[in-house]
Short mmCIF file of C-alpha atoms and ligand atoms in Angstrom, two decimals:
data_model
loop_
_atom_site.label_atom_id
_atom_site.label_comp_id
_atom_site.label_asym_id
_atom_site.label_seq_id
_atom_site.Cartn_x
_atom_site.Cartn_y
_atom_site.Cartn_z
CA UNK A 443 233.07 120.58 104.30
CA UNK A 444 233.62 122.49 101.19
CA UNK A 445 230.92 125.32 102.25
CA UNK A 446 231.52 127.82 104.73
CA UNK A 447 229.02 125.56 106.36
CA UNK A 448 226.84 122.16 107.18
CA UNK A 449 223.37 121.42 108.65
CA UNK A 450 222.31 118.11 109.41
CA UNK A 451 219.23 116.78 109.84
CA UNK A 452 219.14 113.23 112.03
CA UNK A 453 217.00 110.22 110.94
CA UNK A 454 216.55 108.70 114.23
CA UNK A 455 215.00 111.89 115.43
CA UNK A 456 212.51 111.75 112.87
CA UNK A 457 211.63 108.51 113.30
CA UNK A 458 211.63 108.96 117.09
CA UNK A 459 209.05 111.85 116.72
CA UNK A 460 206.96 110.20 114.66
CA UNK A 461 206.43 107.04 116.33
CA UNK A 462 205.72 109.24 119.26
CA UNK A 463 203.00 111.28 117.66
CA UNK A 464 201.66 107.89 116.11
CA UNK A 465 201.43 106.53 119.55
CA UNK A 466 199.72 109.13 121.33
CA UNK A 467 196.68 109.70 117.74
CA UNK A 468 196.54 105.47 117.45
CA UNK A 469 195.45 103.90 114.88
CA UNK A 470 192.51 105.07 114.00
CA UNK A 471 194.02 109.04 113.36
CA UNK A 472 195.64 110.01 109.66
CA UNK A 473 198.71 111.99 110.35
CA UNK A 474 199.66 114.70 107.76
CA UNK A 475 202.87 115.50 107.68
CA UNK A 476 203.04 119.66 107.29
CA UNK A 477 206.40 120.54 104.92
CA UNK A 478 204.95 123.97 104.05
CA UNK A 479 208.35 126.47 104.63
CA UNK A 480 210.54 124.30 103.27
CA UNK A 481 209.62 121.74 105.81
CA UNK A 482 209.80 124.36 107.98
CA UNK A 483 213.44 125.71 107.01
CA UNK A 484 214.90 122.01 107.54
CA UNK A 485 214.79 121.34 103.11
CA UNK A 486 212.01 119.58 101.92
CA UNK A 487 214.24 117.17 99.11
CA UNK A 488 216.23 116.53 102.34
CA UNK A 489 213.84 115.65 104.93
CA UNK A 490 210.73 114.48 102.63
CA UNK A 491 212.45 110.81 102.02
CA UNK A 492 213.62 110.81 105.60
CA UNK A 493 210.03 111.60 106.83
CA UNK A 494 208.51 108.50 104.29
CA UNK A 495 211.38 106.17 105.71
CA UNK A 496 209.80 106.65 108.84
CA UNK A 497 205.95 105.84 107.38
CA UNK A 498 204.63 109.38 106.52
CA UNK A 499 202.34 108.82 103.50
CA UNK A 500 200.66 112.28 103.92
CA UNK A 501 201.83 115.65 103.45
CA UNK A 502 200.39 119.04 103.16
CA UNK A 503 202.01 121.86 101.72
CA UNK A 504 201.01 125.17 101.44
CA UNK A 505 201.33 125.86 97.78
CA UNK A 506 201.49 124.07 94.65
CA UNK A 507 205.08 124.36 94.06
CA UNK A 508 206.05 123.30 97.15
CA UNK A 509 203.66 120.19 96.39
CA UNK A 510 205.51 119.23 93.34
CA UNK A 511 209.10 119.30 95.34
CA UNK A 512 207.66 116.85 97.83
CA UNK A 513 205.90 114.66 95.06
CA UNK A 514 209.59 114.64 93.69
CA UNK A 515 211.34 113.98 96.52
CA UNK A 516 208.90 110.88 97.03
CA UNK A 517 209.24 107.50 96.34
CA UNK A 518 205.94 106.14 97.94
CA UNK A 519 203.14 107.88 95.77
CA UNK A 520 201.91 110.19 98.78
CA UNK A 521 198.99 111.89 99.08
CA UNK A 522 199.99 115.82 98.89
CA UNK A 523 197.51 118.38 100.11
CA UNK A 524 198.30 121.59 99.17
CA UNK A 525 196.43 124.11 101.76
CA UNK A 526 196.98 127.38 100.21
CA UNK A 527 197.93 129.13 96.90
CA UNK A 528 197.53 127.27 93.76
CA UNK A 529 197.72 129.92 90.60
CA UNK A 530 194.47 129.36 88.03
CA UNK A 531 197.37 128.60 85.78
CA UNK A 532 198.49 125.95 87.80
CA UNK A 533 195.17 124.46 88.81
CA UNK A 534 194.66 121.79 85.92
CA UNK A 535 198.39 120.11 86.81
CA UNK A 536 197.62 120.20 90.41
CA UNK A 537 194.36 118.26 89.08
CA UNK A 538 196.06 115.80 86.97
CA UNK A 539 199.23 115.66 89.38
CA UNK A 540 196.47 114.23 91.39
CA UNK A 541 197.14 116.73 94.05
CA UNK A 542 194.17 117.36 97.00
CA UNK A 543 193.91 120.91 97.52
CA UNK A 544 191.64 122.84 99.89
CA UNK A 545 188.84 125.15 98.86
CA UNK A 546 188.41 128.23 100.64
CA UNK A 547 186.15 129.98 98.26
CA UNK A 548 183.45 129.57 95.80
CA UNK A 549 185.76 130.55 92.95
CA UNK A 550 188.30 128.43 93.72
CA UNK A 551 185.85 125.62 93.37
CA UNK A 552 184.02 126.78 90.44
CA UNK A 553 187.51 127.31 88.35
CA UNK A 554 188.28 123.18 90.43
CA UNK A 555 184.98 122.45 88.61
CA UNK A 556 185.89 124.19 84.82
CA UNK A 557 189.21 122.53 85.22
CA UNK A 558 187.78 118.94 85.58
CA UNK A 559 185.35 118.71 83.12
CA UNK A 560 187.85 119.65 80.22
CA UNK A 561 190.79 117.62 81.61
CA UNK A 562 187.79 114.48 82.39
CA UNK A 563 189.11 114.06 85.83
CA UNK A 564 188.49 114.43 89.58
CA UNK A 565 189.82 116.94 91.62
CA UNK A 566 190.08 115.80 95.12
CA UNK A 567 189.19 118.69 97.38
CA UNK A 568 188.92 119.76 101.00
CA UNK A 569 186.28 121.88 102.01
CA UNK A 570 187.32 124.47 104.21
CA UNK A 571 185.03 126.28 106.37
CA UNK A 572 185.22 129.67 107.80
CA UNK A 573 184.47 129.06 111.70
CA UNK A 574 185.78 132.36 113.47
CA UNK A 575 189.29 132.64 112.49
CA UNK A 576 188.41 134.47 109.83
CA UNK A 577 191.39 134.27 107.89
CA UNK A 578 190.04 131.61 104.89
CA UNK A 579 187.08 129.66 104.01
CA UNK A 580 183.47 129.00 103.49
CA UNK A 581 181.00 130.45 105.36
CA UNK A 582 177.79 129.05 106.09
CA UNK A 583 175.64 130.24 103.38
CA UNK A 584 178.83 129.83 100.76
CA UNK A 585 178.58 125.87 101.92
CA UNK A 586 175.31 125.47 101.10
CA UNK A 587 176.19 126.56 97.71
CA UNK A 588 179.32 124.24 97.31
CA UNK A 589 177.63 121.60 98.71
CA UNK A 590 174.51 121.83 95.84
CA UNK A 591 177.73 122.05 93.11
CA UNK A 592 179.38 119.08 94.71
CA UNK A 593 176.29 116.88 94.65
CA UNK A 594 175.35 117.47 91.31
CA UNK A 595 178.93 117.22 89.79
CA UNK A 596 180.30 113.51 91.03
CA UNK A 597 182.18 113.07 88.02
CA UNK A 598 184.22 116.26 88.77
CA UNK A 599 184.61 116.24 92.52
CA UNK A 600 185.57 113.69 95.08
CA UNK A 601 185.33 114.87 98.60
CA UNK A 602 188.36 113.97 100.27
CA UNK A 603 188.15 116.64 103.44
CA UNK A 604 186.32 118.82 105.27
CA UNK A 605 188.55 121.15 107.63
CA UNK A 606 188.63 124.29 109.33
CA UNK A 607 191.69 126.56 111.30
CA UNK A 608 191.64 127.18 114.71
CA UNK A 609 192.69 130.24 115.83
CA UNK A 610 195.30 129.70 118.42
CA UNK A 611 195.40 126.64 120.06
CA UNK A 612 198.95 127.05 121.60
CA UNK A 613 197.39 129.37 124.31
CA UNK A 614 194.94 128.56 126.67
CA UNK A 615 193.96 132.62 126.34
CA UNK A 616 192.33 131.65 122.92
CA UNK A 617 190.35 128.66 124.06
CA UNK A 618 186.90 130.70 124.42
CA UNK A 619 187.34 131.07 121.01
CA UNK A 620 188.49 128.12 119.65
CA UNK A 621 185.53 126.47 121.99
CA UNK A 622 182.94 128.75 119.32
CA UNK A 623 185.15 127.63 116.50
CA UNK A 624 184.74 124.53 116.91
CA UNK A 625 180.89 124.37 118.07
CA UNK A 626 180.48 126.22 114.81
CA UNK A 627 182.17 123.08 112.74
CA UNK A 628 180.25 120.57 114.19
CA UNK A 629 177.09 122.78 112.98
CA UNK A 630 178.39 122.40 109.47
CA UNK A 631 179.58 119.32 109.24
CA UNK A 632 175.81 118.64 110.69
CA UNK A 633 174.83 120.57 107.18
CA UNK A 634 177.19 118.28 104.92
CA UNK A 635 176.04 114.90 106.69
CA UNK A 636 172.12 115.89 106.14
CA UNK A 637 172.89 116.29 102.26
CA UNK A 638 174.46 112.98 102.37
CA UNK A 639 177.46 114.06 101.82
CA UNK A 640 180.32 112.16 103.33
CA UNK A 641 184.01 113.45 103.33
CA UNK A 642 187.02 110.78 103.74
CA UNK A 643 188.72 112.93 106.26
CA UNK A 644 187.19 115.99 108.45
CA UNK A 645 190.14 117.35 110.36
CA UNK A 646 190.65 120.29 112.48
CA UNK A 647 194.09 119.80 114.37
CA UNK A 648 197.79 121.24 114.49
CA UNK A 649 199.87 120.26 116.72
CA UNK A 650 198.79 122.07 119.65
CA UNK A 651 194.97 121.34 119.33
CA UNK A 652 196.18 117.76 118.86
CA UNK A 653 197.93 117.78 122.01
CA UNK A 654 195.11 120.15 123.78
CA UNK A 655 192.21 118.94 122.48
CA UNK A 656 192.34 115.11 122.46
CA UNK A 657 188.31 114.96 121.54
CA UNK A 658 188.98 117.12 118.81
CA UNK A 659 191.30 114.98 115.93
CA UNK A 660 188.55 113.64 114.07
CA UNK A 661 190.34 111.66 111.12
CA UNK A 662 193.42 113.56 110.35
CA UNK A 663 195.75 115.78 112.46
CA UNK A 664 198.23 118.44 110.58
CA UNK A 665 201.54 118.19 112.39
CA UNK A 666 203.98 120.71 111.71
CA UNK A 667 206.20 122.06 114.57
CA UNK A 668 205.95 118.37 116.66
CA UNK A 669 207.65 116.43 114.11
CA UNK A 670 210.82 118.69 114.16
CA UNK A 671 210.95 118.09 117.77
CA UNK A 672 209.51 121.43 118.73
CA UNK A 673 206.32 122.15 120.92
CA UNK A 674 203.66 124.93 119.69
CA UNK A 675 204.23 127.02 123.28
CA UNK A 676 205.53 126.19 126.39
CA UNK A 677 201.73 126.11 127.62
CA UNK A 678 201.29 123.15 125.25
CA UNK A 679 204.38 121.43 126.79
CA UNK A 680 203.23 121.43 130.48
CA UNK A 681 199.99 120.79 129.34
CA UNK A 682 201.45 117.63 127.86
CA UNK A 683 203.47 116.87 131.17
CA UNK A 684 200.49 117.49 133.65
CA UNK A 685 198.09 115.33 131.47
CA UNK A 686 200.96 112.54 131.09
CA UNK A 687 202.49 113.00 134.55
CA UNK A 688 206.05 113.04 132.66
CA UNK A 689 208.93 114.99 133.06
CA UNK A 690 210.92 114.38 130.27
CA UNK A 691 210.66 116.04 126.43
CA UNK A 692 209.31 113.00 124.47
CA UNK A 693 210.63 114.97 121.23
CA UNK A 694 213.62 115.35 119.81
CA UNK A 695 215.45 117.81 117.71
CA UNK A 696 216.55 116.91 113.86
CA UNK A 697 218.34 119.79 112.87
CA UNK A 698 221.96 121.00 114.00
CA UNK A 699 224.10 123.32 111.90
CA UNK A 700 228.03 123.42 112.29
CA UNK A 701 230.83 125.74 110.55
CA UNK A 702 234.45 125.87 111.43
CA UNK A 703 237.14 128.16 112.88
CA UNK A 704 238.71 129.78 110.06
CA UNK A 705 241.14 132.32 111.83
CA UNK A 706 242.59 132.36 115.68
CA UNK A 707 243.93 135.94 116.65
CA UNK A 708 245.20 137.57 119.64
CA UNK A 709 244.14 141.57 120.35
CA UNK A 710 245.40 143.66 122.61
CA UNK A 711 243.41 145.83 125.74
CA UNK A 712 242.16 149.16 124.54
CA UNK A 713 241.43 147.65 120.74
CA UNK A 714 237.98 147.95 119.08
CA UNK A 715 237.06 144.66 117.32
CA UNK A 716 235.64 144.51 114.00
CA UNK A 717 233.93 147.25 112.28
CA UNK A 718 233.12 150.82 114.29
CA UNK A 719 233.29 151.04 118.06
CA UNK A 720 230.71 148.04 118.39
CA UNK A 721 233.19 145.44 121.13
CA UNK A 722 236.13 147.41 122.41
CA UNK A 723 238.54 144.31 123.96
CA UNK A 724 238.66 145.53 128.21
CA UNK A 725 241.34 142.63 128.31
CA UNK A 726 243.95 141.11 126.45
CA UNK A 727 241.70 138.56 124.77
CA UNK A 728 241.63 135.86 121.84
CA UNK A 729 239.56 135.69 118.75
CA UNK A 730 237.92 133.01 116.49
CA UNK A 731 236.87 134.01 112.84
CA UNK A 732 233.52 131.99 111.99
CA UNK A 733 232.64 132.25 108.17
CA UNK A 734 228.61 132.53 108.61
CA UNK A 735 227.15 136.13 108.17
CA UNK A 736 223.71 137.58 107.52
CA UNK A 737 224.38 136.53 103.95
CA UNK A 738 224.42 132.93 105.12
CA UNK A 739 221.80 133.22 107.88
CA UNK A 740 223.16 134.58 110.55
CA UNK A 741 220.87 137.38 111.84
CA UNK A 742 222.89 140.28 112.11
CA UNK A 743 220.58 141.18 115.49
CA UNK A 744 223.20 139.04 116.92
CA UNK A 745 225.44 141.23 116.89
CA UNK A 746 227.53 141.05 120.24
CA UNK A 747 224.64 139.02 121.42
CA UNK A 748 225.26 135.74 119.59
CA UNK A 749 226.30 132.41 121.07
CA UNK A 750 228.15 129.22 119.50
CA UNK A 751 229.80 126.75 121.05
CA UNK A 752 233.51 125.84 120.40
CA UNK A 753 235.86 122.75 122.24
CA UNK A 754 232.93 122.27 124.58
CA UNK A 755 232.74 125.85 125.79
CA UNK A 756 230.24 128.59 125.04
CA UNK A 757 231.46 131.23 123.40
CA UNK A 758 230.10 134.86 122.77
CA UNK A 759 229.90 136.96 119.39
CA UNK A 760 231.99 140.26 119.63
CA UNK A 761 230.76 143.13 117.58
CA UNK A 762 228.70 143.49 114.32
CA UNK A 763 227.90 140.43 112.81
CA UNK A 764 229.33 140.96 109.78
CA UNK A 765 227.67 139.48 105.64
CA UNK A 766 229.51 136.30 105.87
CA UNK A 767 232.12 136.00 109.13
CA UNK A 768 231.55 136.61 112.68
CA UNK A 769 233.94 137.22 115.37
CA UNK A 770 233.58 134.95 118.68
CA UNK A 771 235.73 135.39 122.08
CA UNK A 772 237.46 132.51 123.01
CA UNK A 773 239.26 133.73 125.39
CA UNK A 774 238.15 131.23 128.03
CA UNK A 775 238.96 128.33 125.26
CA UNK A 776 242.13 126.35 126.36
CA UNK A 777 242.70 125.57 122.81
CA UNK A 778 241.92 126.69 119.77
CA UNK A 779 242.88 125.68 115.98
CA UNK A 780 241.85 126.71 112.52
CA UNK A 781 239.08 124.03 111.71
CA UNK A 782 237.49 123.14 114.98
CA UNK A 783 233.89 122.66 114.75
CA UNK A 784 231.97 125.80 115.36
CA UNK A 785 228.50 124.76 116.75
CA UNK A 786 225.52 127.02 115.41
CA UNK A 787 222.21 125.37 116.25
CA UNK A 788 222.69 121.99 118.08
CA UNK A 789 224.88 120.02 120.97
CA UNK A 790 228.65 120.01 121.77
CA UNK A 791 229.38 118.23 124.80
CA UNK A 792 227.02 118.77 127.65
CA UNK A 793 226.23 121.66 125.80
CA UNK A 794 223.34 123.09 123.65
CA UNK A 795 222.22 125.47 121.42
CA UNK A 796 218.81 125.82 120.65
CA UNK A 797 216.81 127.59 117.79
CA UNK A 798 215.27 130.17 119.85
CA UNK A 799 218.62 131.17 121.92
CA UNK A 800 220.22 131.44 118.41
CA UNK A 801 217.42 133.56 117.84
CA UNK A 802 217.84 135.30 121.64
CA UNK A 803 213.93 135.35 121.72
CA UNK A 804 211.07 133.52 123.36
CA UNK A 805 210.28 129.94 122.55
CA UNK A 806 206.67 131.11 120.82
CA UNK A 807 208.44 132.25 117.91
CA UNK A 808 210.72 128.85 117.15
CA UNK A 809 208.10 128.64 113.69
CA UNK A 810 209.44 132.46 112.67
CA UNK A 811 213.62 131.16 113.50
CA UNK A 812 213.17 127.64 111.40
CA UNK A 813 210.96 129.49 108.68
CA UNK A 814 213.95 131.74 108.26
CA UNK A 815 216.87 129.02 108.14
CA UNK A 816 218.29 129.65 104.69
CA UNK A 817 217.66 126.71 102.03
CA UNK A 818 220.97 127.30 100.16
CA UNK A 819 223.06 125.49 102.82
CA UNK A 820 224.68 122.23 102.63
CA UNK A 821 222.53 119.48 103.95
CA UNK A 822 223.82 115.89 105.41
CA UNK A 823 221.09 113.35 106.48
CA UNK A 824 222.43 111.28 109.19
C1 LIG B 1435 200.93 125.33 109.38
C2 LIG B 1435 199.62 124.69 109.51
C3 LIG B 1435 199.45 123.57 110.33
C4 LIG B 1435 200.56 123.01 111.20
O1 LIG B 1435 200.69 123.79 112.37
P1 LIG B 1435 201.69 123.36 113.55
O2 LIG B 1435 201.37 124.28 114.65
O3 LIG B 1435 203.07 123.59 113.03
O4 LIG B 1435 201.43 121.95 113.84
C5 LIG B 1435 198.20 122.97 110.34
N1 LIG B 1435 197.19 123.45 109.60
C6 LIG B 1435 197.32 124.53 108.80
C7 LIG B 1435 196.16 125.00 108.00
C8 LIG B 1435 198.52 125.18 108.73
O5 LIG B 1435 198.65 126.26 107.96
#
């Protein structure tokens, strides 16, 4: 390990996810694999070929950059779906990349439809429709509109979707709403079906309406935070485990990050530790030097909060977390050398540290932690 340190993301944990969420949609249900934030902080060049080893052949990004690092890290010839941002600048390469792209507006399909015609090719689009999230998409009367354009350009436009966003399916506190949301889709898709139009995939479902709302996949589900072995809340978890009667976490986690002792010191009672008057030592007690820092993605609001493991013990972060070391007690460590494996994220032992204790904060925000893992470190697939 030439860098101060190593995350590694594990193959059979993909492939264990996925054949689980395969199982529980069947057959008959597309899965698209979400990569959007760098596959959600885990590297997209890394995990993309792992994820297509283990029979992903559908991804959807959220903008058009991020769709031509998965179409590179591809061997397969997926379909990419790029969900959000695409510049106008960018729009004719997305076309002729071959890219599908939602449409949330009229101009966005109007510049989709310019585009075509002078490059003579089809864009492949996804109708989204604004049904009460109100964040992006469609609304009713705006369909009507794309739906006339659609019909009397075939040359320029092949349907491919026909999706909306639910608001919040992670908590059942949302579920009035979502319950509108999604009585409003089935009113549109009505709309589409009476002009004969018929899209190859209508979807609706992240992970958590997936898991939630069984009724409610349609052709295609968007999995993001499932596939890294995550659930979307703990609702959605014991949702899973009443409707399932199982105990167990079917999931499993890919990504663990490691770094290494790199000093061992002894200080005295009565000494502060590391910069100001942040850890003052109440003992005679020992020291580890860690080289990770905010600079390397160590949040410095772990400051004397922090936890790593070390020899099978769990050890605590004294003082400020500093740009690239921290300082951990290991005291309670029987031994301790320069170059012991310093676990971040992951298992030691019997041990574990998970994203959102590294994080010290509730399990809802596990998206915000992995969103935020930095993509300059050293990856190993194993
Ligand atoms: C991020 C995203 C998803 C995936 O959500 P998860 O909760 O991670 O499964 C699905 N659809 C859209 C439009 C998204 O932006």
């Amino acid at each position: 390990m030439s860098k101060t340190s190593l995350m590694t993301l594990d193959s059979k944990a993909v492939k264990n996810n996925i054949d689980f969420l395969q199982n529980m949609i069947g057959p008959e249900v597309k899965l698209s694999s979400v990569v959007k934030a760098n596959a959600y902080g885990h590297g997209i060049e890394h995990l993309v070929p792992v994820l297509e080893q283990a029979g992903v052949d559908h991804f959807s990004v959220f903008s058009y950059d991020e769709a031509q690092r998965v179409r590179k890290s591809t061997t397969n010839n997926p379909t990419i779906v790029i969900m959000g941002w695409i510049s106008n600048e960018d729009l004719p390469e997305a076309i002729k990349c071959g890219f599908e792209f939602f449409v949330f507006s009229l101009e966005r399909l109007y510049q989709a439809q310019h585009n075509a015609t002078q490059l003579n090719r089809v864009a492949k689009i996804h109708l989204e429709v604004e049904t009460g999230m109100n964040r992006s998409g469609l609304n009713r009367r705006e369909l009507k509109t794309a739906i006339a354009l659609i019909k009397s350009a075939p040359k320029q436009f092949e349907l491919t979707g026909f999706c909306t966003h639910l608001s919040g399916a992670e908590s059942i506190s949302n579920h009035h709403r979502i319950q509108k949301q999604l009585k409003k889709y089935h009113k549109m898709q009505a709309l589409l079906q009476s002009a004969g139009l018929r899209p190859q995939y209508c979807h609706v479902a992240n992970s958590a309406a997936t898991c939630v709302f069984p009724k409610e996949r349609f052709d295609l589900v968007r999995i993001g935070i499932m596939q890294y072995g995550f659930w979307s809340s703990a609702e959605t978890f014991i949702h899973f485990r009443q409707s399932q009667k199982v105990q167990d976490d079917p999931l499993q986690r890919i990504l663990s990050w490691e770094s290494r002792v790199m000093a061992v010191k002894e200080v005295k009672t009565g000494e502060f530790i590391g910069y100001g008057i942040y850890y003052l030592a109440q003992s005679d007690i020992k020291t580890a030097l860690v080289p990770i820092g905010y600079a390397t993605g160590y949040s410095r609001s772990l400051s004397n909060k922090g936890r790593v493991l070390i020899n099978g013990h769990r050890c605590s972060v004294i003082g400020l977390v500093n740009m690239n070391m921290i300082i951990v007690d290991v005291t309670n460590v029987p031994t301790v050398e320069v170059n012991d494996e310093v676990v971040i994220i992951g298992k030691q032992g019997d041990l574990e540290i998970k994203v959102s204790a590294f994080s010290n904060i509730s399990d809802e925000l596990n998206y915000e932690v992995l969103a935020h893992l930095p993509g300059d470190i050293e990856r190993q697939v194993i």
